[in-house]
PDB file of C-alpha atoms in Angstrom:
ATOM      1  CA  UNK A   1      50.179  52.968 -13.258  1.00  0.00           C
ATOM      2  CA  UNK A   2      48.329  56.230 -11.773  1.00  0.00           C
ATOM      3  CA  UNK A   3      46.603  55.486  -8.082  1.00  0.00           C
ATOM      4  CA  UNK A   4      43.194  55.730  -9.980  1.00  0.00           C
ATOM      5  CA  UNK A   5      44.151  52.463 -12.231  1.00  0.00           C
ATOM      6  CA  UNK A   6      45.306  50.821  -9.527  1.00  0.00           C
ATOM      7  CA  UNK A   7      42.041  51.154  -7.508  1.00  0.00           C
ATOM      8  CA  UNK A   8      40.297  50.186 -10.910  1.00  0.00           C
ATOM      9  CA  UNK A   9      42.432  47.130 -11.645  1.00  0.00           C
ATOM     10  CA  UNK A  10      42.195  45.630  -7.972  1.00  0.00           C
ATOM     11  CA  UNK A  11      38.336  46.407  -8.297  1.00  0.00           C
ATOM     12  CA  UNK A  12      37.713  44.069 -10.612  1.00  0.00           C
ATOM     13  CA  UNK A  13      40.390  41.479  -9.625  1.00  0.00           C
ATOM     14  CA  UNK A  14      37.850  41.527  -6.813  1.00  0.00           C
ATOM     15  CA  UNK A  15      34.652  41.041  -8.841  1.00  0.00           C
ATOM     16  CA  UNK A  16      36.479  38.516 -10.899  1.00  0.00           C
ATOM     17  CA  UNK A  17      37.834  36.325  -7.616  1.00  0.00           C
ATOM     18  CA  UNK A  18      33.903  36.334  -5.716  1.00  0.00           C
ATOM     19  CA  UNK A  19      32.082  35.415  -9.094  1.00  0.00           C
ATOM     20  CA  UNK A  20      34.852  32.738  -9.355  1.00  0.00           C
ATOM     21  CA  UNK A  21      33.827  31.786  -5.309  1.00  0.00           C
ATOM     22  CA  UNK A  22      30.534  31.914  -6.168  1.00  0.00           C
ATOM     23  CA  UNK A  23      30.656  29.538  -9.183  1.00  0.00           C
ATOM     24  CA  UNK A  24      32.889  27.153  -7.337  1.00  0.00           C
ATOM     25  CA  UNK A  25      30.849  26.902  -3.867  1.00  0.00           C
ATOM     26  CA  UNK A  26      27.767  26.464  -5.997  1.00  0.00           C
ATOM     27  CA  UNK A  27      29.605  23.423  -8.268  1.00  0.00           C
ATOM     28  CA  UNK A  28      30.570  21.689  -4.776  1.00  0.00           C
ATOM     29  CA  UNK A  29      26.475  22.775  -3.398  1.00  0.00           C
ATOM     30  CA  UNK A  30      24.260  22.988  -5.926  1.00  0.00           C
ATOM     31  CA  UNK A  31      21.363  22.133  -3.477  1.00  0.00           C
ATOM     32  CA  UNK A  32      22.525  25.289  -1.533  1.00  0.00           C
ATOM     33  CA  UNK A  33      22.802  27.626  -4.686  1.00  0.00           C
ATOM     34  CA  UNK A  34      19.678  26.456  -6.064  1.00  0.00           C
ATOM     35  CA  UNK A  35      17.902  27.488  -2.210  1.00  0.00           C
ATOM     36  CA  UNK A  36      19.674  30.899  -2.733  1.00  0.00           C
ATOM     37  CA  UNK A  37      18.476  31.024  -6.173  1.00  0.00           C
ATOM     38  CA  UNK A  38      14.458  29.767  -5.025  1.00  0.00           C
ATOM     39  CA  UNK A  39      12.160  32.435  -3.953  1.00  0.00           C
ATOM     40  CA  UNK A  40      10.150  31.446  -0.813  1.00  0.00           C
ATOM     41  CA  UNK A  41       6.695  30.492  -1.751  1.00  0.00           C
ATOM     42  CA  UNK A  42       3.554  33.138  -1.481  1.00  0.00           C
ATOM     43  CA  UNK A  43       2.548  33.665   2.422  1.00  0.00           C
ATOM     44  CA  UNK A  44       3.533  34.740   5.299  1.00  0.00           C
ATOM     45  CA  UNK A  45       5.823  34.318   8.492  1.00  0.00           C
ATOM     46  CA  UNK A  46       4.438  37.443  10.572  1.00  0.00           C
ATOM     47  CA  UNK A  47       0.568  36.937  10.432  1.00  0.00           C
ATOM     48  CA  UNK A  48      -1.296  35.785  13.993  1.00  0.00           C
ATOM     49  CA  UNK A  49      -1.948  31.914  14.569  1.00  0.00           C
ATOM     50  CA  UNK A  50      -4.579  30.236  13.899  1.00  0.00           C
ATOM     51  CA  UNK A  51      -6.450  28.841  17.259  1.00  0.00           C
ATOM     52  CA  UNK A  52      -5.613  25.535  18.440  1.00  0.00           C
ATOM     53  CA  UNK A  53      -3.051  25.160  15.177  1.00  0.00           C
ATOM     54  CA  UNK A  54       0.506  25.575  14.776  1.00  0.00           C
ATOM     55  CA  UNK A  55       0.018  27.441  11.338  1.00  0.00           C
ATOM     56  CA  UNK A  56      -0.644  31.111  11.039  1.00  0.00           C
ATOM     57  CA  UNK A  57      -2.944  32.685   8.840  1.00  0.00           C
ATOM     58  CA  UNK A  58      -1.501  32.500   4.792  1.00  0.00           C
ATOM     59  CA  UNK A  59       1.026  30.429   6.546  1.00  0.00           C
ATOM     60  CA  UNK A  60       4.087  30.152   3.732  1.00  0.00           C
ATOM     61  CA  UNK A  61       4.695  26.901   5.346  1.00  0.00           C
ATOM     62  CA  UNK A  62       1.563  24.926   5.567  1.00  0.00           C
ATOM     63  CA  UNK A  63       1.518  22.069   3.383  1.00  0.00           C
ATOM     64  CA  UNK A  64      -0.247  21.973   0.632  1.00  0.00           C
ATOM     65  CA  UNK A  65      -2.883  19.541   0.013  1.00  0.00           C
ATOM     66  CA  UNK A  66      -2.231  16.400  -1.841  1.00  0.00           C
ATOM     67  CA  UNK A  67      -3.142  15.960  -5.634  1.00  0.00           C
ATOM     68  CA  UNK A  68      -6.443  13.707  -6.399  1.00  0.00           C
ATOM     69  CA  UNK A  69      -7.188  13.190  -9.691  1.00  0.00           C
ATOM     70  CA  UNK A  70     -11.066  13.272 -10.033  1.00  0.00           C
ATOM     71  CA  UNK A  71     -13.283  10.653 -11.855  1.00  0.00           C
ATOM     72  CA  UNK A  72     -14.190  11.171 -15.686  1.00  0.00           C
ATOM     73  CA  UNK A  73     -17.333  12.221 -14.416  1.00  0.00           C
ATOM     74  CA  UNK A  74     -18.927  12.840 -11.215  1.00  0.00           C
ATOM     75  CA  UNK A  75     -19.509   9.556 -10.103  1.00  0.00           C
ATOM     76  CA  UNK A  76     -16.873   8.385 -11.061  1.00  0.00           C
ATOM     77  CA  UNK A  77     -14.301   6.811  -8.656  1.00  0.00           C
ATOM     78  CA  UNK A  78     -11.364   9.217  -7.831  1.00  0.00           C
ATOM     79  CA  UNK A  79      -7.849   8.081  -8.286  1.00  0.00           C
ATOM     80  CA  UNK A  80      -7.503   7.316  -4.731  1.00  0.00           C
ATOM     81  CA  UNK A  81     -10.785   5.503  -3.875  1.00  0.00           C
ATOM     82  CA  UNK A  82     -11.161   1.858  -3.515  1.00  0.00           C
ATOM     83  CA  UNK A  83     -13.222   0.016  -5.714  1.00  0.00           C
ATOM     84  CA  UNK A  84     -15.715  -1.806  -3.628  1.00  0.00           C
ATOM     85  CA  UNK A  85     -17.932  -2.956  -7.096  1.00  0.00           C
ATOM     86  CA  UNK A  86     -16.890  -1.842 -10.544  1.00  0.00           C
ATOM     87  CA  UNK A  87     -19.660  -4.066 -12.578  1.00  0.00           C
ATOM     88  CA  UNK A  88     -17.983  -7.385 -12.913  1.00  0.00           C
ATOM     89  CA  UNK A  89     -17.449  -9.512  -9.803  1.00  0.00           C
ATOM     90  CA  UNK A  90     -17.953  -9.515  -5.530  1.00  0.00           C
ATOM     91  CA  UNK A  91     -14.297 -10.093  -4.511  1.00  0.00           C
ATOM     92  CA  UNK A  92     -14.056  -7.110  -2.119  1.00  0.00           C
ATOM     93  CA  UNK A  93     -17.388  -8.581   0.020  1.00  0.00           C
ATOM     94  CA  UNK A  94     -17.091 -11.759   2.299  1.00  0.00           C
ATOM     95  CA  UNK A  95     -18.804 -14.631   1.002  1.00  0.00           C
ATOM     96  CA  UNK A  96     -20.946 -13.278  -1.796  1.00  0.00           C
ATOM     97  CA  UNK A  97     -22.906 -15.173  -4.433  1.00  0.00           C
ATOM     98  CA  UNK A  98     -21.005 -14.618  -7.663  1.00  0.00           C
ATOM     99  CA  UNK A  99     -24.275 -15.642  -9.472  1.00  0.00           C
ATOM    100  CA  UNK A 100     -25.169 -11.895  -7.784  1.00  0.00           C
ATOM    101  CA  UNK A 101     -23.446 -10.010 -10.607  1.00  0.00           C
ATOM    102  CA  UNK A 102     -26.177  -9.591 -13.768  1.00  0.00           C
ATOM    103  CA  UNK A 103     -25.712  -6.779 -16.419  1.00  0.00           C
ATOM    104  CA  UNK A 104     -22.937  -4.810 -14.655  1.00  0.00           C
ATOM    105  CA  UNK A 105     -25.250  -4.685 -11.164  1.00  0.00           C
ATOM    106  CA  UNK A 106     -25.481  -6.487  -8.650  1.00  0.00           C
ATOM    107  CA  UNK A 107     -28.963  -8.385  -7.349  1.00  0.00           C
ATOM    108  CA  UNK A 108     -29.153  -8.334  -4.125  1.00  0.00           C
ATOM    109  CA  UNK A 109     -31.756 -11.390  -3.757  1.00  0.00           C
ATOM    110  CA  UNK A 110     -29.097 -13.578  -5.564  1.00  0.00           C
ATOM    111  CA  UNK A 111     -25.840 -12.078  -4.085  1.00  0.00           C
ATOM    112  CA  UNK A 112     -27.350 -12.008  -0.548  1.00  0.00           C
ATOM    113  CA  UNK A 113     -26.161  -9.483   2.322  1.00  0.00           C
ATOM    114  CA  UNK A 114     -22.927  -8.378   1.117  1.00  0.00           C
ATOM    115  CA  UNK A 115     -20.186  -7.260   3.869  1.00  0.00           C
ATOM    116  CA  UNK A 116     -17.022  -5.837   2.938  1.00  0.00           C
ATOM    117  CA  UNK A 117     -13.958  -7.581   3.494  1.00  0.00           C
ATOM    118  CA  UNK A 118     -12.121  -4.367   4.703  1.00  0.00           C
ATOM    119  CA  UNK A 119     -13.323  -2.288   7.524  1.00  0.00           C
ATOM    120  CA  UNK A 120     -13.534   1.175   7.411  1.00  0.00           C
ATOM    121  CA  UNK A 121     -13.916   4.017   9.953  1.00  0.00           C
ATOM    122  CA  UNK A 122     -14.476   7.961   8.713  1.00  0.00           C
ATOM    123  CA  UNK A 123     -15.291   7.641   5.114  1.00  0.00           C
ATOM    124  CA  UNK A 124     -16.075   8.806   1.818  1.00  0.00           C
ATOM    125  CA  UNK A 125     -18.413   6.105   0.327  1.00  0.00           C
ATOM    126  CA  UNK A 126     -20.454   6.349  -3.020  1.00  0.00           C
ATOM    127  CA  UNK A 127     -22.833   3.732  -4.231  1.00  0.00           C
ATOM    128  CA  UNK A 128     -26.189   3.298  -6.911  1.00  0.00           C
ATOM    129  CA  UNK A 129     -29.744   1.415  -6.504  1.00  0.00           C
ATOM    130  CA  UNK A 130     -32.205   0.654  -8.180  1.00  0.00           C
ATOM    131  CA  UNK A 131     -35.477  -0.493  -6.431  1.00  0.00           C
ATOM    132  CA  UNK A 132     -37.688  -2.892  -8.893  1.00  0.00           C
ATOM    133  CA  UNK A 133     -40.500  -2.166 -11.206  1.00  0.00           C
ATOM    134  CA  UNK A 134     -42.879  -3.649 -10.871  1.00  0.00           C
ATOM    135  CA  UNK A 135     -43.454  -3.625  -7.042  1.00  0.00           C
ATOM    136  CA  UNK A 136     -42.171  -6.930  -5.521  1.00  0.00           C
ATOM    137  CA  UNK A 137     -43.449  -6.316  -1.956  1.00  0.00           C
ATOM    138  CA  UNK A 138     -45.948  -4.531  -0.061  1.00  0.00           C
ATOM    139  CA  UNK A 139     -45.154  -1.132   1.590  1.00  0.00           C
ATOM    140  CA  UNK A 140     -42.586  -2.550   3.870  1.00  0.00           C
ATOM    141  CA  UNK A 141     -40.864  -4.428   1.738  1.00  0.00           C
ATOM    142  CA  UNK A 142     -40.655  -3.253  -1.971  1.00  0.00           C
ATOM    143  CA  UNK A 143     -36.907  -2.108  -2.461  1.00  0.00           C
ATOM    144  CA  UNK A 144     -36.048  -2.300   1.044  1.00  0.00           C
ATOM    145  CA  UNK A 145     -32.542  -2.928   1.656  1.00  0.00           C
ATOM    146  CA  UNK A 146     -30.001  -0.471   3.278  1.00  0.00           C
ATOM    147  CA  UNK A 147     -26.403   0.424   3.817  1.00  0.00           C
ATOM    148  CA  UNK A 148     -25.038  -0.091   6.767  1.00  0.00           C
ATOM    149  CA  UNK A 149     -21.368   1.734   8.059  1.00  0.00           C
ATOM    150  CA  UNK A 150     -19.327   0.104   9.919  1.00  0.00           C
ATOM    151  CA  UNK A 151     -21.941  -2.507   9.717  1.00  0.00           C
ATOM    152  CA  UNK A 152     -23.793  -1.248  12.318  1.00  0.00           C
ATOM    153  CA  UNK A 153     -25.663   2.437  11.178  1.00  0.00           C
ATOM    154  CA  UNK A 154     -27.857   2.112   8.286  1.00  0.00           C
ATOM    155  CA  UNK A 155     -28.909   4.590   5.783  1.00  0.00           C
ATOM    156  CA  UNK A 156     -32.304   3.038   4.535  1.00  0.00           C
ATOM    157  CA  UNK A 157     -32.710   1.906   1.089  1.00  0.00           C
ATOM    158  CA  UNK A 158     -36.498   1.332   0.192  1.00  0.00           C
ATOM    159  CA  UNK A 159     -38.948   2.018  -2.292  1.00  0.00           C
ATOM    160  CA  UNK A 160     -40.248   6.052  -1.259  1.00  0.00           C
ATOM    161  CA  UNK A 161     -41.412   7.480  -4.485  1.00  0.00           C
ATOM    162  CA  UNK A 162     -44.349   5.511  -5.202  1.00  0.00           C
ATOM    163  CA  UNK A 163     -44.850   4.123  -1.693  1.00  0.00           C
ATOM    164  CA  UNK A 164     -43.628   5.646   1.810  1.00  0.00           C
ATOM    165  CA  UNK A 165     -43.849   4.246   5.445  1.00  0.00           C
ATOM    166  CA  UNK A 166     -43.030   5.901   8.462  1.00  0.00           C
ATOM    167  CA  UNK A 167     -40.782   8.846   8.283  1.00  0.00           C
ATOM    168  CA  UNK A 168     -37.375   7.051  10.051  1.00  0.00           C
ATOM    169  CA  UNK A 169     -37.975   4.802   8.092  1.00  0.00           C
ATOM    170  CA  UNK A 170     -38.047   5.804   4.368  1.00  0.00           C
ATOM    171  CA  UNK A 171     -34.716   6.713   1.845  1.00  0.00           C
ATOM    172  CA  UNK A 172     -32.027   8.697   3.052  1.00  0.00           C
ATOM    173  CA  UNK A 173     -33.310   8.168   6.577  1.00  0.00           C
ATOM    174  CA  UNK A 174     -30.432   6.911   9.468  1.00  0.00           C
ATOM    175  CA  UNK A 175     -33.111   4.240  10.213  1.00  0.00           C
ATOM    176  CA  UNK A 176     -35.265   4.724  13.307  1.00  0.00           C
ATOM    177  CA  UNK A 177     -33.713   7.409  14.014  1.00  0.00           C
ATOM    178  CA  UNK A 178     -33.540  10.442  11.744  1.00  0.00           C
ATOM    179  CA  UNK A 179     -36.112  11.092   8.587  1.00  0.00           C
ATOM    180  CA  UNK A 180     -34.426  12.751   5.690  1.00  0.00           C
ATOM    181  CA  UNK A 181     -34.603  16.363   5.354  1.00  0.00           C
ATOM    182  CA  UNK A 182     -36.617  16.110   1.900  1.00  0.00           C
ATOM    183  CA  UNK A 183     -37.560  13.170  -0.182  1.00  0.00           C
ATOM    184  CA  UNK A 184     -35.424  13.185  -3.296  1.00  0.00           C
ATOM    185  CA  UNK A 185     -36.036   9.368  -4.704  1.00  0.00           C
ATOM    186  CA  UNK A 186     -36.830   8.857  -8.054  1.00  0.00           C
ATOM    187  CA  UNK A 187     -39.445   6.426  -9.059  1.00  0.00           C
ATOM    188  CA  UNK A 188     -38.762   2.749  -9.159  1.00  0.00           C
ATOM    189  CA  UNK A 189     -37.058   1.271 -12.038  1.00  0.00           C
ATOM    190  CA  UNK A 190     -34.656   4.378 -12.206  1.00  0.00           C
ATOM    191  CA  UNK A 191     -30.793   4.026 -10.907  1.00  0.00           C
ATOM    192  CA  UNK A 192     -30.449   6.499  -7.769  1.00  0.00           C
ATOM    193  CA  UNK A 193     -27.605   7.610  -5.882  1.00  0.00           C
ATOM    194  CA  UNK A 194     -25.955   8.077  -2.169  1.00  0.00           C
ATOM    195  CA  UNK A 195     -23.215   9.736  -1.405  1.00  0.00           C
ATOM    196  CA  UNK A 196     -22.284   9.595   2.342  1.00  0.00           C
ATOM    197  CA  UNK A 197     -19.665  10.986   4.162  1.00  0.00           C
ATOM    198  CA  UNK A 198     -19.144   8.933   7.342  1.00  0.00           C
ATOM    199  CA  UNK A 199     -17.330   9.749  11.081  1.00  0.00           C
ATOM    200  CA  UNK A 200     -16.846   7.068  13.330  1.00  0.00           C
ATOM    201  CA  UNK A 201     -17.702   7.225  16.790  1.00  0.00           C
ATOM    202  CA  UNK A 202     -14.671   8.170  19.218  1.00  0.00           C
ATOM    203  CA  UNK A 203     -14.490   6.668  22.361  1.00  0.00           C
ATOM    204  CA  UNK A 204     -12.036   7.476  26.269  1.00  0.00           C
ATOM    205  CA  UNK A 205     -11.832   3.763  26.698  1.00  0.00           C
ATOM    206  CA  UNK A 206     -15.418   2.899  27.391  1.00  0.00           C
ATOM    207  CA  UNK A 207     -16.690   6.430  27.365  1.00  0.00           C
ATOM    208  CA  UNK A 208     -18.456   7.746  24.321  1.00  0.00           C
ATOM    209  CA  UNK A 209     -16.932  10.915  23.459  1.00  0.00           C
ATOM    210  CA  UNK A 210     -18.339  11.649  20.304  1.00  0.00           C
ATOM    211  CA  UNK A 211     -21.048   9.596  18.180  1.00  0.00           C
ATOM    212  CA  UNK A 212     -21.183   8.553  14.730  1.00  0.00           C
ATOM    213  CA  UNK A 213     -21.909  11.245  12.325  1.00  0.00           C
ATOM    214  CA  UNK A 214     -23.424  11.272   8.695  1.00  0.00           C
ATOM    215  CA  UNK A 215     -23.964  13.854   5.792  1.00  0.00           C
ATOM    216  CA  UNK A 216     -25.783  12.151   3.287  1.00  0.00           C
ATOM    217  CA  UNK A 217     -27.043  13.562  -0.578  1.00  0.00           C
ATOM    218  CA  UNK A 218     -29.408  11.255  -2.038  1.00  0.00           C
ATOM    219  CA  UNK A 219     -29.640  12.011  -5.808  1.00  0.00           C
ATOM    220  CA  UNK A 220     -26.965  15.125  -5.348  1.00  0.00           C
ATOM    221  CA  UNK A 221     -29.985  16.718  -2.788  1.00  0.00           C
ATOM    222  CA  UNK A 222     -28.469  17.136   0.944  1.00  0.00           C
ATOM    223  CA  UNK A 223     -30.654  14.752   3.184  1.00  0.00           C
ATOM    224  CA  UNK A 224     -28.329  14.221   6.233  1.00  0.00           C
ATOM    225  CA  UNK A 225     -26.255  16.677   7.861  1.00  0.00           C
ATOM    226  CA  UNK A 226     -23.487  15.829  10.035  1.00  0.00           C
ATOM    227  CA  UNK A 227     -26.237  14.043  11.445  1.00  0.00           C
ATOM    228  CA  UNK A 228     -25.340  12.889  15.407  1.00  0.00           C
ATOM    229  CA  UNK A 229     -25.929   8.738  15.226  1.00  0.00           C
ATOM    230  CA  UNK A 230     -27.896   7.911  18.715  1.00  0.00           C
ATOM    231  CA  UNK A 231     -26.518   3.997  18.422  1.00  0.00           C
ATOM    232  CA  UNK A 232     -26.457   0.629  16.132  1.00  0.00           C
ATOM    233  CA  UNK A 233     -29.806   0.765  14.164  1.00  0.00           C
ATOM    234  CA  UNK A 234     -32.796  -1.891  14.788  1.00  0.00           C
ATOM    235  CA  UNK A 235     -36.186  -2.078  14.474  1.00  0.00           C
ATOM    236  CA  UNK A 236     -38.675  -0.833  16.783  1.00  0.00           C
ATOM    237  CA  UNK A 237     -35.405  -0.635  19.648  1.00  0.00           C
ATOM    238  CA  UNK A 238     -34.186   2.362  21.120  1.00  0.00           C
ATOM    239  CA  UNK A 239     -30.222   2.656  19.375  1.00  0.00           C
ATOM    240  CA  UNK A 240     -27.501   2.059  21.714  1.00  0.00           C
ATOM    241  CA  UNK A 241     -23.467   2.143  21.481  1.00  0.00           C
ATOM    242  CA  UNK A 242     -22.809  -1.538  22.353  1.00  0.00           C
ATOM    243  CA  UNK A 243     -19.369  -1.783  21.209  1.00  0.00           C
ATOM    244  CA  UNK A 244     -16.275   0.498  21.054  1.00  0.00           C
ATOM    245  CA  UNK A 245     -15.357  -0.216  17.207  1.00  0.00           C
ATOM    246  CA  UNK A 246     -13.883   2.609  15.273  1.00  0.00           C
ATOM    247  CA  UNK A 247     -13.876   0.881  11.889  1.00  0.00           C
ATOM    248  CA  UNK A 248     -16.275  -2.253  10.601  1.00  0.00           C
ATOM    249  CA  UNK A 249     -17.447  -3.689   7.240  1.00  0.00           C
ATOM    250  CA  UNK A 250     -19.783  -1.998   4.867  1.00  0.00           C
ATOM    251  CA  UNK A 251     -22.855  -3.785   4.388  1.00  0.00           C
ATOM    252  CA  UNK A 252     -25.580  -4.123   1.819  1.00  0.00           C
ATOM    253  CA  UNK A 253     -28.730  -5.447   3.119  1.00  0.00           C
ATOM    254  CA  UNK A 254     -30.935  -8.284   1.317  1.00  0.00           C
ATOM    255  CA  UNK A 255     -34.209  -7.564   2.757  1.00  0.00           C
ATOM    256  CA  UNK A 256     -36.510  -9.620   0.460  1.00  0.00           C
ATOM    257  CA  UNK A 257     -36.419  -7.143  -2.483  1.00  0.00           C
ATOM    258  CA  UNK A 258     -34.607  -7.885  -5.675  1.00  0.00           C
ATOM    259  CA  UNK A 259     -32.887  -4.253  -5.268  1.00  0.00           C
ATOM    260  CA  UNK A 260     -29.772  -3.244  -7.666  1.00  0.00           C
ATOM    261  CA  UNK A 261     -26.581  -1.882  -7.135  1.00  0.00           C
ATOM    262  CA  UNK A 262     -23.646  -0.275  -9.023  1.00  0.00           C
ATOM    263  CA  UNK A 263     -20.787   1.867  -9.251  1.00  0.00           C
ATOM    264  CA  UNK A 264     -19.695   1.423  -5.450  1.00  0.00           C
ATOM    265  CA  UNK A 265     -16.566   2.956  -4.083  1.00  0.00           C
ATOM    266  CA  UNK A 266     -14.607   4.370  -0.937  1.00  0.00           C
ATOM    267  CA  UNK A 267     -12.311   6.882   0.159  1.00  0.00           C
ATOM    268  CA  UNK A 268     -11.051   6.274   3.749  1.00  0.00           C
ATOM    269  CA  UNK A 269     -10.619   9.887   5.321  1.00  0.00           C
ATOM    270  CA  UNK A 270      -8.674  11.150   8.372  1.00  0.00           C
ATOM    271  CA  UNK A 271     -11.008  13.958   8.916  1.00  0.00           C
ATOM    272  CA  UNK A 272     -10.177  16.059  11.813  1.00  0.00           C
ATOM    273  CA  UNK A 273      -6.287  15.201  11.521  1.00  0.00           C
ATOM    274  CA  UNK A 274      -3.596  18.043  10.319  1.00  0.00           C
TER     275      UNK A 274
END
């Protein structure tokens, strides 16, 4: 055999042998061939950090956000919301009239003040109402009712298409507090909507560090915006932070009105948290 076919011949005994060490170490790890075979996912390891994070910018990394499957249509619950009322029956409120639930809604006046069995801190929570036609009340009292997080801050329920009291005090307003930005209610007799994203209050101990906080759409119209909660809502009282709850019931007010509800449901949210 010439020098030159002896170069060739041990070349590829020497291709043959590492594609044979190759193959084996990759039958005895497949976890670690498969990582060699894997391209690392789009982003970056080089780019400057973000402030106050440990990810950079296009951080290869970060995790990705988990998958929610949406409702069928918008207000429809999402796949990971709770079901607080779905049309049929009051087992997620405390001690609720089951002679409440009429045509897939609930009636307030029969049901009573509703208060959720769980508690719930920064939330996600969707709900419908009807106010009554005809008018069952005067000013102050035709479709009043309200929602109240945490049971303690209400976003007022009431009759404000037809009929209107003061301005703290009509829908979409944190009661006695804050008016709404615009008056989106439909008139009475039609199904209306909240949708209210919730923070709870965070406290040092006693100290309040940061209040209660609300964005609220009434109808899909922005009425609240990460509105600052000044205290517990009441009637012609100055709102104060009494306790140091971070989580409470939801509650649905019976206020003398035969008001409606439907389609109510939750997210719980860690909002603020990595």
């Amino acid at each position: 055999m010439t020098a030159r076919g002896f170069l060739w011949s041990s070349l590829v005994f020497f291709v043959a042998a590492f594609a044979t060490a190759v193959s084996r170490g990759a039958e005895a790890d497949p976890a670690a061939a498969e990582k060699a075979q894997t391209p690392p996912p789009p982003g970056y390891d080089d780019t400057p950090f973000l402030p106050d994070s440990p990810w950079r910018v296009h951080d290869r990394n970060r995790p990705q956000p988990p998958l929610v499957a949406p409702g069928a249509t918008d207000d429809a619950p999402p796949a990971d919301a709770i079901v607080l009322f779905g049309g049929t029956d009051l087992s997620a409120w405390e001690d609720a009239n089951p002679e409440g639930v009429d045509g897939g809604a609930i009636n307030i006046l029969k049901a009573g003040s509703l208060r959720t069995k769980q508690s719930f801190g920064d939330c996600q929570l969707h709900l419908e109402w009807m106010s009554p036609s005809p008018a069952d009340g005067g000013p102050m009292n035709w479709g009043n009712s309200g929602v109240f997080m945490m049971g303690l801050f209400e976003v007022q329920i009431i009759e404000s298409h037809d009929s209107h009291i003061y301005a703290d005090g009509n829908a979409g307003a944190i009661y006695g507090q804050t008016p709404a930005l615009v008056n989106a209610s439909r008139a009475p007799g039609q199904w209306q909507s909240f949708d209210i994203v919730f923070l709870a209050p965070r406290f040092d101990g006693e100290k309040l560090v940061e209040p209660a906080r609300a964005t609220v759409f009434h109808n899909g119209v922005l009425v609240q915006y990460h509105q600052a909660i000044l205290g517990a809502t009441a009637h012609k009282m100055f709102p104060q932070y009494t306790s140091t709850a971070t989580a409470g019931p939801v509650e649905l007010q019976a206020h003398g009105s035969a008001v409606r509800f439907r389609n109510i449901w939750i997210r719980p949210l860690k909002l603020g948290a990595e």
